[in-house]
Amino acid sequence: MRGHRAAAPRLPRVRARTTAIGAFVVLAAMVPAAVSASGTQEADVTLPYVCRLPSGELPATVRVTADFPTAAKAGKAFTPTDVTTAVELPAEAVADLSRGRAAGVRAVTRLGVGIAQGESAAEATWRGTARPAVLPASGPLTLTATGEVASVTARVDGTLAFSARALDIDLALDTPDGTAADPAALTIGCTLAEDAPKRGLLATVLIEPDPEPPSTGPASPTPSVPAPDAGTPGTPRSPGDKDDQGGRDEQGGRDDQEDRTPTVTERAPRGAATRRPDAPPCRYDERHPSTSASLNAYVTGYTNVRKLAGASLIPLSCALIEQGPTDIELFPDYTGGYLTQHSQGTLWYRGEPRTPPFQATFLTFGFVPTKATMVLEQTGPMTMDGKGETSFVTLFTKMETRVRVPLVLRVTALEVNGTPLDVGTGCRTRSPLRSEEPEPAKFPGDHLVLTGRSSHQPPALPVGYLLSSGGPLTGEVTIPAFTHCGGKGENLDRLLTASVSGHGNYVKQMQGQTCAVQVFNPDQCTKDLQPLVIPVPER
């Protein structure tokens, strides 16, 4: 397999360049936060980093902005707000990303943040998502990511310091025609440069003693990630215990550090806090019982209608999936292996293999407003076949998954220029939607083909599409001619065929995180075992 190339030794040149960058940003970084009159300090810090790309190590500039309180109470949680991480990659990095036909990039950032109070320390991860960006023809690329971050609780009074640490950038790369580049995804690891001012200090927060007496009732559980065996803030202490406020025990000795470690409470994944009230039901039942391999997930997206120069929203739909085992065939030298996985699934809406009804409005022939109500009906098995490679040496894994499903497009209502037309009860495409099949002998017949790609370089999270965690699936489809359209003696077949049917219709579908219904996970499933994560359609 082709893994990541080893970076050539270039540290002396990189250090020289990051020193120059540090000279430009030192004035901004010397004062990490400006205090506002409302008790909020605005951190705006620019720092030099060194990032590892396939061609080697390159310098980068990272600007972090956030609002912190000027002071907080011991035992009381607070959360930095308006957090932004802007990464400027140099022109050499842009050239690196463009080698695989990439023209656009989507980025997710993961900034490590050290939280220190005296000799006690904790670590948080600030996650952000950047808007899709076009790779520039020349010059640097700036990716600006925003997101909500973890809350922090200091246990004792004193000064709490926040400092930037390592940064990982997960990139999904796209070509001009909307297909995935090679590679489709890449994770860039960046470390704080040695000459970073104040070792990456972002802000300090004064922690004051809490004047309120601690509660004597039982502490309510929180999804925090404290240091091992750390105490619980706010728990009352007996006279023989160590003093929370002074930081020393009755004999004047220093507290154990775990009693003083700040607590970090990570936020739930975006979109996973609550299900949308309009999400259709997505659960197994007596008619479709679950097994130990059962997953369910929501899917949604867009499909272009080339003839109408527009796009139609694919409605939020439920998919029930039976995940197959992952098989591995070892390389001859045992350094890795080929991965394969075969799974099956079905769309599910009100007990039928179809999507909910959805509407689309277009200008037919460029000037006639036309509104159609449609349903996609599954007419055969949905299959998901994954193929990939993994290295036991580098631990790098890449996967490609193809989803195949025969779908007939049914029109249930039609309105042209404000006038309803009777399409009858059997208006549909003559055959299923059709994509070009790369393995026609193995997968005969007409069906839609969607492809998702992913890569994974531990310890970073996987980037791209995986069956279990979801992600983007793309493809191209031909819409066949329509038949049986029209009631009361009218024949609308030719009208719909002339205005809608044709090839070259790009499809982009987003699948959400699956729920493994027999292994309950509150971050992935509701209490009644429906998917918690609702995907958002992307064009």
Coordinates of C-alpha atoms in Angstrom, one line a residue:
M1 CA 0.0 0.0 0.0
R2 CA 1.0 3.6 -0.4
G3 CA 1.4 5.2 3.0
H4 CA 2.6 8.6 4.1
R5 CA 6.0 9.6 2.8
A6 CA 8.6 10.2 5.3
A7 CA 9.3 13.9 5.7
A8 CA 12.8 15.0 4.6
P9 CA 15.0 16.5 7.3
R10 CA 14.4 20.3 7.0
L11 CA 14.3 21.4 10.6
P12 CA 17.1 24.0 10.4
R13 CA 15.4 25.8 7.5
V14 CA 12.0 25.6 9.2
R15 CA 13.3 26.9 12.5
A16 CA 14.8 29.9 10.7
R17 CA 11.5 30.7 9.0
T18 CA 9.4 30.3 12.1
T19 CA 11.8 32.6 13.9
A20 CA 11.0 35.2 11.2
I21 CA 7.3 34.6 11.6
G22 CA 7.7 35.0 15.4
A23 CA 9.2 38.4 14.9
F24 CA 6.1 39.6 13.1
V25 CA 3.6 38.2 15.7
V26 CA 5.5 38.9 18.9
L27 CA 3.8 42.2 19.6
A28 CA 0.4 40.6 19.3
A29 CA 1.3 37.7 21.4
M30 CA 3.0 39.7 24.2
V31 CA -0.4 40.8 25.4
P32 CA -2.6 37.7 25.2
A33 CA -5.9 39.3 26.2
A34 CA -7.5 42.7 26.3
V35 CA -9.9 43.4 29.2
S36 CA -13.3 44.9 28.4
A37 CA -15.4 46.9 30.8
S38 CA -18.0 44.2 31.1
G39 CA -15.7 41.7 32.9
T40 CA -14.8 39.8 29.7
Q41 CA -11.3 39.7 28.3
E42 CA -10.9 39.3 24.6
A43 CA -8.0 37.0 23.7
D44 CA -6.4 37.6 20.3
V45 CA -3.1 35.7 19.9
T46 CA -1.1 34.9 16.8
L47 CA 1.4 32.0 17.1
P48 CA 3.9 30.3 14.9
Y49 CA 3.5 26.6 14.3
V50 CA 5.3 23.8 12.3
C51 CA 3.0 21.6 10.3
R52 CA 3.8 18.1 8.9
L53 CA 2.7 17.7 5.3
P54 CA 3.4 14.8 2.8
S55 CA 6.3 16.8 1.4
G56 CA 7.8 17.7 4.7
E57 CA 7.6 20.2 7.5
L58 CA 6.4 23.7 6.8
P59 CA 5.8 26.8 8.9
A60 CA 2.2 28.0 9.6
T61 CA 0.6 30.9 11.5
V62 CA -2.3 30.2 13.8
R63 CA -4.4 33.0 15.2
V64 CA -6.7 32.1 18.2
T65 CA -9.4 34.5 19.3
A66 CA -11.8 33.9 22.2
D67 CA -13.7 35.7 25.0
F68 CA -12.8 34.7 28.6
P69 CA -14.1 36.0 31.9
T70 CA -11.7 38.2 33.8
A71 CA -12.5 36.3 36.9
A72 CA -14.5 33.2 38.0
K73 CA -15.4 31.5 41.3
A74 CA -13.7 28.3 42.5
G75 CA -16.1 25.3 42.0
K76 CA -18.1 27.2 39.3
A77 CA -17.9 26.2 35.7
F78 CA -17.3 28.8 32.9
T79 CA -16.9 28.5 29.2
P80 CA -14.8 30.5 26.7
T81 CA -17.0 31.9 24.0
D82 CA -16.7 33.2 20.4
V83 CA -13.7 30.8 19.9
T84 CA -12.1 31.1 16.4
T85 CA -9.0 29.3 15.2
A86 CA -7.6 30.7 11.9
V87 CA -4.8 28.7 10.3
E88 CA -2.7 30.3 7.5
L89 CA -0.9 27.6 5.5
P90 CA 2.0 28.8 3.2
A91 CA 2.0 28.6 -0.6
E92 CA 4.1 25.4 -0.4
A93 CA 1.4 23.7 1.6
V94 CA -1.2 24.7 -1.0
A95 CA 0.9 23.2 -3.8
D96 CA 1.1 20.0 -1.7
L97 CA -2.7 19.8 -1.4
S98 CA -3.2 20.6 -5.1
R99 CA -1.1 17.6 -6.4
G100 CA -4.1 15.2 -6.4
R101 CA -6.3 17.4 -8.6
A102 CA -7.8 19.0 -5.5
A103 CA -9.4 22.4 -6.0
G104 CA -11.4 22.8 -2.8
V105 CA -11.0 21.9 0.8
R106 CA -13.2 21.4 3.8
A107 CA -11.5 21.5 7.2
V108 CA -12.0 20.6 10.8
T109 CA -9.5 21.8 13.5
R110 CA -8.6 20.2 16.8
L111 CA -6.6 22.6 19.0
G112 CA -5.1 21.2 22.2
V113 CA -5.4 23.7 25.1
G114 CA -3.4 23.3 28.3
I115 CA -5.2 24.6 31.4
A116 CA -2.8 25.1 34.3
Q117 CA -3.1 26.3 37.9
G118 CA 0.2 26.3 39.7
E119 CA 1.5 22.7 39.4
S120 CA -1.9 21.3 38.5
A121 CA -2.9 20.9 34.8
A122 CA -5.6 19.6 32.6
E123 CA -6.0 19.4 28.8
A124 CA -9.0 20.3 26.6
T125 CA -9.6 20.0 22.9
W126 CA -11.2 23.0 21.1
R127 CA -12.9 21.7 17.9
G128 CA -13.9 23.9 15.1
T129 CA -15.3 23.6 11.6
A130 CA -14.3 25.9 8.7
R131 CA -16.4 26.9 5.7
P132 CA -15.4 25.2 2.4
A133 CA -12.6 27.0 0.7
V134 CA -11.1 27.1 -2.8
L135 CA -7.4 26.4 -3.0
P136 CA -5.8 29.6 -4.3
A137 CA -3.7 29.6 -7.5
S138 CA -0.9 31.2 -5.6
G139 CA -0.1 32.4 -2.2
P140 CA -1.2 31.1 1.2
L141 CA -4.5 29.5 2.3
T142 CA -6.3 30.7 5.4
L143 CA -8.9 28.3 7.1
T144 CA -11.0 29.9 9.8
A145 CA -12.8 27.4 12.1
T146 CA -15.4 28.2 14.7
G147 CA -17.1 26.0 17.3
E148 CA -18.2 25.6 20.9
V149 CA -15.7 24.4 23.4
A150 CA -15.5 22.6 26.8
S151 CA -16.4 24.3 30.1
V152 CA -13.8 24.5 32.8
T153 CA -14.1 24.3 36.6
A154 CA -11.2 25.4 38.9
R155 CA -11.2 23.7 42.2
V156 CA -9.2 26.3 44.2
D157 CA -8.5 30.1 44.0
G158 CA -5.5 31.4 42.2
T159 CA -4.6 32.1 38.6
L160 CA -5.8 29.7 35.8
A161 CA -3.8 29.9 32.6
F162 CA -4.9 28.8 29.1
S163 CA -2.2 27.9 26.5
A164 CA -2.3 26.6 23.0
R165 CA -0.8 23.2 22.3
A166 CA -0.7 20.8 19.4
L167 CA -3.1 21.4 16.5
D168 CA -4.5 18.8 14.1
I169 CA -6.3 19.8 10.9
D170 CA -8.5 17.2 9.2
L171 CA -9.0 18.0 5.5
A172 CA -11.4 16.7 2.9
L173 CA -10.3 17.5 -0.6
D174 CA -12.5 17.9 -3.6
T175 CA -11.8 18.2 -7.4
P176 CA -13.5 20.8 -9.7
D177 CA -16.1 18.3 -10.9
G178 CA -17.1 17.5 -7.3
T179 CA -15.5 14.1 -7.0
A180 CA -12.9 13.3 -4.3
A181 CA -9.3 14.0 -4.9
D182 CA -6.4 11.6 -4.4
P183 CA -6.0 11.4 -1.4
A184 CA -9.6 12.3 -0.6
A185 CA -8.7 13.2 3.0
L186 CA -5.6 14.2 4.9
T187 CA -4.8 15.0 8.5
I188 CA -2.1 17.7 9.1
G189 CA -0.4 17.6 12.5
C190 CA 1.1 20.9 13.7
T191 CA 3.2 21.6 16.8
L192 CA 3.8 24.9 18.5
A193 CA 7.1 26.4 17.3
E194 CA 10.0 26.5 19.8
D195 CA 10.1 30.3 19.6
A196 CA 6.4 30.9 20.2
P197 CA 5.9 33.9 22.6
K198 CA 5.0 33.0 26.2
R199 CA 4.8 29.3 25.1
G200 CA 1.5 29.8 23.5
L201 CA -0.3 31.6 26.4
L202 CA -3.8 32.6 25.4
A203 CA -5.3 34.1 28.6
T204 CA -5.3 34.0 32.3
V205 CA -8.4 34.0 34.5
L206 CA -8.4 35.0 38.2
I207 CA -10.1 32.3 40.3
E208 CA -11.7 33.7 43.4
P209 CA -12.9 31.8 46.5
D210 CA -16.6 30.9 46.3
P211 CA -18.3 32.7 49.2
E212 CA -21.3 30.3 49.1
P213 CA -21.1 27.3 51.4
P214 CA -20.7 24.0 49.7
S215 CA -23.9 21.9 49.2
T216 CA -24.3 18.9 51.6
G217 CA -26.5 17.0 49.2
P218 CA -25.3 14.4 46.7
A219 CA -23.3 15.8 43.8
S220 CA -25.1 15.4 40.5
P221 CA -23.1 13.5 37.9
T222 CA -21.7 15.5 35.0
P223 CA -20.0 14.3 31.8
S224 CA -16.6 15.7 32.9
V225 CA -13.2 14.4 32.1
P226 CA -11.1 15.0 35.3
A227 CA -7.7 13.7 36.1
P228 CA -7.8 10.1 37.5
D229 CA -9.2 9.9 41.1
A230 CA -9.8 13.7 41.1
G231 CA -12.1 15.0 43.8
T232 CA -15.4 16.5 43.1
P233 CA -15.6 20.3 43.3
G234 CA -18.1 21.6 45.9
T235 CA -17.9 18.4 48.0
P236 CA -17.9 19.3 51.8
R237 CA -14.7 18.5 53.8
S238 CA -14.3 17.3 57.3
P239 CA -12.0 19.2 59.7
G240 CA -9.2 16.7 59.1
D241 CA -9.3 17.1 55.3
K242 CA -7.1 19.4 53.3
D243 CA -8.2 23.0 53.0
D244 CA -9.8 23.8 49.6
Q245 CA -9.0 27.5 49.8
G246 CA -5.5 27.6 51.2
G247 CA -4.0 24.8 49.1
R248 CA -2.3 23.3 52.2
D249 CA -3.3 20.8 54.8
E250 CA -3.4 21.5 58.6
Q251 CA 0.3 20.8 59.0
G252 CA 1.2 23.3 56.2
G253 CA 1.9 20.6 53.6
R254 CA 1.0 21.0 49.9
D255 CA -2.3 19.4 48.7
D256 CA -2.2 16.3 46.4
Q257 CA -2.3 17.6 42.9
E258 CA -5.3 15.6 41.9
D259 CA -7.3 17.6 44.5
R260 CA -6.5 20.8 42.7
T261 CA -6.7 19.7 39.1
P262 CA -9.1 21.8 37.0
T263 CA -12.1 19.8 35.6
V264 CA -12.8 19.9 31.8
T265 CA -16.4 19.1 30.7
E266 CA -16.6 18.4 27.0
R267 CA -19.6 19.4 25.1
A268 CA -21.8 16.8 23.2
P269 CA -21.0 16.5 19.5
R270 CA -22.6 19.2 17.4
G271 CA -26.1 18.2 16.4
A272 CA -26.2 15.4 18.9
A273 CA -27.8 17.2 21.9
T274 CA -31.4 16.7 20.8
R275 CA -33.2 15.2 17.8
R276 CA -35.0 17.5 15.5
P277 CA -38.7 17.3 16.2
D278 CA -39.5 16.9 12.4
A279 CA -37.1 14.0 12.0
P280 CA -39.1 10.9 10.8
P281 CA -39.1 7.9 13.1
C282 CA -36.1 5.6 12.6
R283 CA -36.4 2.5 14.7
Y284 CA -36.5 -1.3 14.4
D285 CA -39.8 -3.0 15.2
E286 CA -41.5 -6.4 15.1
R287 CA -41.9 -6.2 11.4
H288 CA -38.2 -5.3 11.0
P289 CA -36.4 -6.7 14.1
S290 CA -32.9 -5.8 15.0
T291 CA -29.9 -8.1 15.4
S292 CA -26.5 -7.8 17.0
A293 CA -25.2 -6.2 13.8
S294 CA -28.1 -3.7 13.3
L295 CA -27.4 0.0 12.8
N296 CA -29.7 2.8 11.9
A297 CA -28.8 6.3 10.6
Y298 CA -30.3 9.3 9.0
V299 CA -29.4 10.4 5.4
T300 CA -30.1 13.6 3.5
G301 CA -28.5 15.6 0.7
Y302 CA -29.0 17.2 -2.7
T303 CA -29.2 16.0 -6.3
N304 CA -28.8 18.2 -9.3
V305 CA -31.4 18.2 -12.0
R306 CA -29.2 19.2 -14.9
K307 CA -31.9 20.0 -17.4
L308 CA -33.5 22.4 -15.0
A309 CA -30.2 24.0 -13.9
G310 CA -31.2 23.5 -10.2
A311 CA -30.9 21.1 -7.3
S312 CA -33.5 19.1 -5.3
L313 CA -33.2 18.4 -1.6
I314 CA -33.2 14.7 -0.7
P315 CA -35.3 14.6 2.4
L316 CA -34.1 13.4 5.8
S317 CA -34.6 9.7 5.6
C318 CA -34.1 6.6 7.7
A319 CA -31.7 3.8 6.7
L320 CA -31.7 0.5 8.6
I321 CA -28.4 -1.3 8.1
E322 CA -27.0 -4.8 8.8
Q323 CA -23.3 -4.3 9.2
G324 CA -21.1 -7.2 7.9
P325 CA -17.8 -8.2 9.5
T326 CA -14.5 -6.7 8.3
D327 CA -12.2 -9.3 6.7
I328 CA -8.5 -8.8 6.2
E329 CA -6.1 -10.4 3.7
L330 CA -2.5 -10.0 4.8
F331 CA 0.2 -8.6 2.6
P332 CA 2.9 -11.1 1.6
D333 CA 5.3 -9.4 3.9
Y334 CA 2.8 -9.2 6.8
T335 CA 3.3 -5.4 7.1
G336 CA -0.4 -4.8 6.6
G337 CA -3.4 -6.1 4.8
Y338 CA -6.4 -5.5 2.5
L339 CA -9.7 -4.8 4.2
T340 CA -13.2 -5.7 2.9
Q341 CA -16.6 -5.3 4.3
H342 CA -20.1 -6.2 2.9
S343 CA -23.2 -4.8 4.5
Q344 CA -26.9 -4.4 3.5
G345 CA -29.6 -1.9 4.2
T346 CA -33.0 -0.5 3.4
L347 CA -34.7 2.8 3.5
W348 CA -37.6 2.8 5.9
Y349 CA -40.6 5.2 6.1
R350 CA -43.9 4.1 7.7
G351 CA -43.1 0.5 7.2
E352 CA -42.1 0.8 3.5
P353 CA -38.7 0.9 1.8
R354 CA -38.8 4.5 0.6
T355 CA -38.1 8.1 1.6
P356 CA -40.6 10.6 3.0
P357 CA -42.4 12.6 0.3
F358 CA -40.5 15.8 -0.7
Q359 CA -41.1 18.8 -2.9
A360 CA -39.0 20.6 -5.5
T361 CA -39.7 23.8 -7.5
F362 CA -38.0 24.6 -10.8
L363 CA -38.4 26.8 -13.8
T364 CA -39.3 24.3 -16.5
F365 CA -37.9 25.3 -20.0
G366 CA -36.3 28.2 -18.2
F367 CA -39.5 30.2 -17.5
V368 CA -42.4 28.1 -16.3
P369 CA -42.6 27.6 -12.5
T370 CA -43.2 23.9 -11.8
K371 CA -43.6 22.3 -8.3
A372 CA -43.5 18.5 -8.0
T373 CA -44.1 16.2 -5.0
M374 CA -42.0 13.1 -5.2
V375 CA -40.9 9.9 -3.4
L376 CA -37.9 7.7 -3.9
E377 CA -38.9 4.0 -3.7
Q378 CA -36.3 1.3 -3.1
T379 CA -37.0 -1.7 -5.5
G380 CA -34.2 -4.1 -4.5
P381 CA -31.4 -4.7 -1.9
M382 CA -29.2 -1.8 -0.8
T383 CA -25.6 -2.9 -0.5
M384 CA -22.5 -1.2 1.1
D385 CA -19.2 -2.6 0.0
G386 CA -16.0 -1.3 1.6
K387 CA -12.4 -1.9 0.4
G388 CA -9.2 -0.6 1.8
E389 CA -5.7 -1.1 3.0
T390 CA -4.1 -0.8 6.4
S391 CA -0.4 -0.7 7.5
F392 CA 0.7 -2.4 10.7
V393 CA 3.8 -0.2 10.6
T394 CA 2.4 3.3 10.2
L395 CA -1.2 2.4 11.3
F396 CA -2.4 4.4 8.4
T397 CA -5.7 3.1 6.9
K398 CA -7.7 4.2 3.9
M399 CA -11.1 2.9 2.8
E400 CA -13.4 3.3 -0.1
T401 CA -17.1 2.4 0.3
R402 CA -19.6 2.1 -2.5
V403 CA -23.3 2.2 -1.7
R404 CA -25.6 0.7 -4.4
V405 CA -29.4 1.0 -4.3
P406 CA -32.1 0.7 -7.0
L407 CA -34.5 3.6 -6.6
V408 CA -37.5 4.5 -8.7
L409 CA -38.6 8.2 -8.7
R410 CA -42.4 8.5 -8.2
V411 CA -44.2 11.7 -8.8
T412 CA -47.4 12.1 -6.6
A413 CA -48.4 15.7 -7.4
L414 CA -47.5 18.3 -10.0
E415 CA -48.3 22.0 -10.3
V416 CA -47.4 24.0 -13.4
N417 CA -47.6 27.8 -13.2
G418 CA -49.8 27.6 -10.2
T419 CA -52.2 25.1 -11.9
P420 CA -52.5 21.5 -10.4
L421 CA -52.2 18.7 -13.0
D422 CA -53.5 15.2 -12.4
V423 CA -50.5 12.8 -12.6
G424 CA -52.5 9.8 -11.5
T425 CA -51.4 7.1 -9.1
G426 CA -48.7 5.4 -11.1
C427 CA -46.5 8.2 -12.3
R428 CA -42.8 7.1 -12.1
T429 CA -39.6 6.6 -14.0
R430 CA -39.7 3.6 -16.3
S431 CA -36.7 2.0 -14.5
P432 CA -34.5 2.7 -11.5
L433 CA -32.2 5.7 -11.5
R434 CA -28.9 4.6 -13.1
S435 CA -25.3 5.3 -12.4
E436 CA -22.2 4.1 -14.2
E437 CA -21.3 0.8 -12.5
P438 CA -17.5 0.1 -12.2
E439 CA -18.1 -3.6 -11.7
P440 CA -21.1 -4.4 -14.0
A441 CA -20.6 -8.2 -14.1
K442 CA -20.7 -8.4 -10.3
F443 CA -23.5 -5.8 -9.8
P444 CA -25.8 -6.0 -12.8
G445 CA -29.0 -4.0 -13.3
D446 CA -29.8 -0.3 -13.0
H447 CA -29.0 1.3 -9.6
L448 CA -27.6 4.4 -8.0
V449 CA -23.9 4.2 -7.0
L450 CA -22.6 6.5 -4.3
T451 CA -18.9 6.5 -3.2
G452 CA -17.4 7.6 0.1
R453 CA -13.7 7.7 1.0
S454 CA -11.9 7.9 4.3
S455 CA -8.4 7.9 5.8
H456 CA -7.2 7.4 9.3
Q457 CA -3.8 8.1 10.8
P458 CA -3.9 7.5 14.6
P459 CA -4.1 9.2 17.0
A460 CA -6.2 11.6 14.9
L461 CA -9.8 10.7 14.2
P462 CA -10.8 9.2 10.8
V463 CA -11.6 11.8 8.1
G464 CA -14.2 11.2 5.4
Y465 CA -16.9 8.6 5.1
L466 CA -17.2 5.4 7.2
L467 CA -20.3 3.2 7.3
S468 CA -20.4 3.4 11.1
S469 CA -19.7 7.1 11.6
G470 CA -21.2 8.5 8.4
G471 CA -20.0 11.3 6.2
P472 CA -20.3 12.4 2.5
L473 CA -21.2 10.1 -0.3
T474 CA -21.2 11.4 -3.9
G475 CA -22.1 10.1 -7.4
E476 CA -23.7 10.9 -10.7
V477 CA -27.1 9.6 -11.9
T478 CA -29.2 9.3 -15.0
I479 CA -32.9 10.0 -14.6
P480 CA -34.9 7.6 -16.9
A481 CA -38.0 8.6 -18.9
F482 CA -41.3 8.8 -17.1
T483 CA -44.3 6.5 -17.6
H484 CA -48.0 6.2 -16.5
C485 CA -48.1 9.9 -15.7
G486 CA -51.5 11.5 -16.2
G487 CA -55.1 11.1 -15.3
K488 CA -58.5 11.7 -16.9
G489 CA -57.2 11.1 -20.3
E490 CA -54.1 13.4 -20.0
N491 CA -50.6 12.1 -20.8
L492 CA -47.9 13.9 -19.0
D493 CA -45.1 11.4 -19.8
R494 CA -43.5 13.5 -22.5
L495 CA -43.7 16.7 -20.4
L496 CA -41.9 15.2 -17.5
T497 CA -39.4 13.3 -19.6
A498 CA -38.5 16.4 -21.7
S499 CA -38.1 18.6 -18.6
V500 CA -36.4 16.2 -16.1
S501 CA -35.0 13.0 -17.6
G502 CA -31.3 12.9 -18.6
H503 CA -27.8 12.1 -17.5
G504 CA -25.1 14.0 -15.6
N505 CA -27.1 14.7 -12.4
Y506 CA -24.6 15.1 -9.5
V507 CA -25.7 13.6 -6.2
K508 CA -24.2 14.4 -2.7
Q509 CA -25.6 12.6 0.2
M510 CA -24.7 13.1 3.9
Q511 CA -25.0 10.1 6.3
G512 CA -25.1 10.8 10.0
Q513 CA -23.5 8.8 12.8
T514 CA -25.1 5.4 13.2
C515 CA -26.8 4.1 16.3
A516 CA -25.8 0.5 17.2
V517 CA -29.2 -0.5 18.6
Q518 CA -28.0 -3.4 20.7
V519 CA -25.1 -1.5 22.2
F520 CA -26.6 1.7 23.6
N521 CA -24.5 4.8 23.5
P522 CA -26.1 8.0 24.7
D523 CA -23.9 10.1 22.3
Q524 CA -25.3 8.1 19.3
C525 CA -28.8 6.9 20.2
T526 CA -31.9 8.2 21.9
K527 CA -33.4 6.3 24.8
D528 CA -35.8 4.6 22.3
L529 CA -32.8 3.6 20.1
Q530 CA -33.2 6.0 17.3
P531 CA -30.2 7.9 15.7
L532 CA -29.3 11.0 17.8
V533 CA -27.2 12.7 15.2
I534 CA -29.0 14.5 12.4
P535 CA -26.9 15.2 9.3
V536 CA -27.0 18.5 7.4
P537 CA -27.3 18.5 3.6
E538 CA -24.3 20.0 1.7
R539 CA -24.1 21.1 -1.9

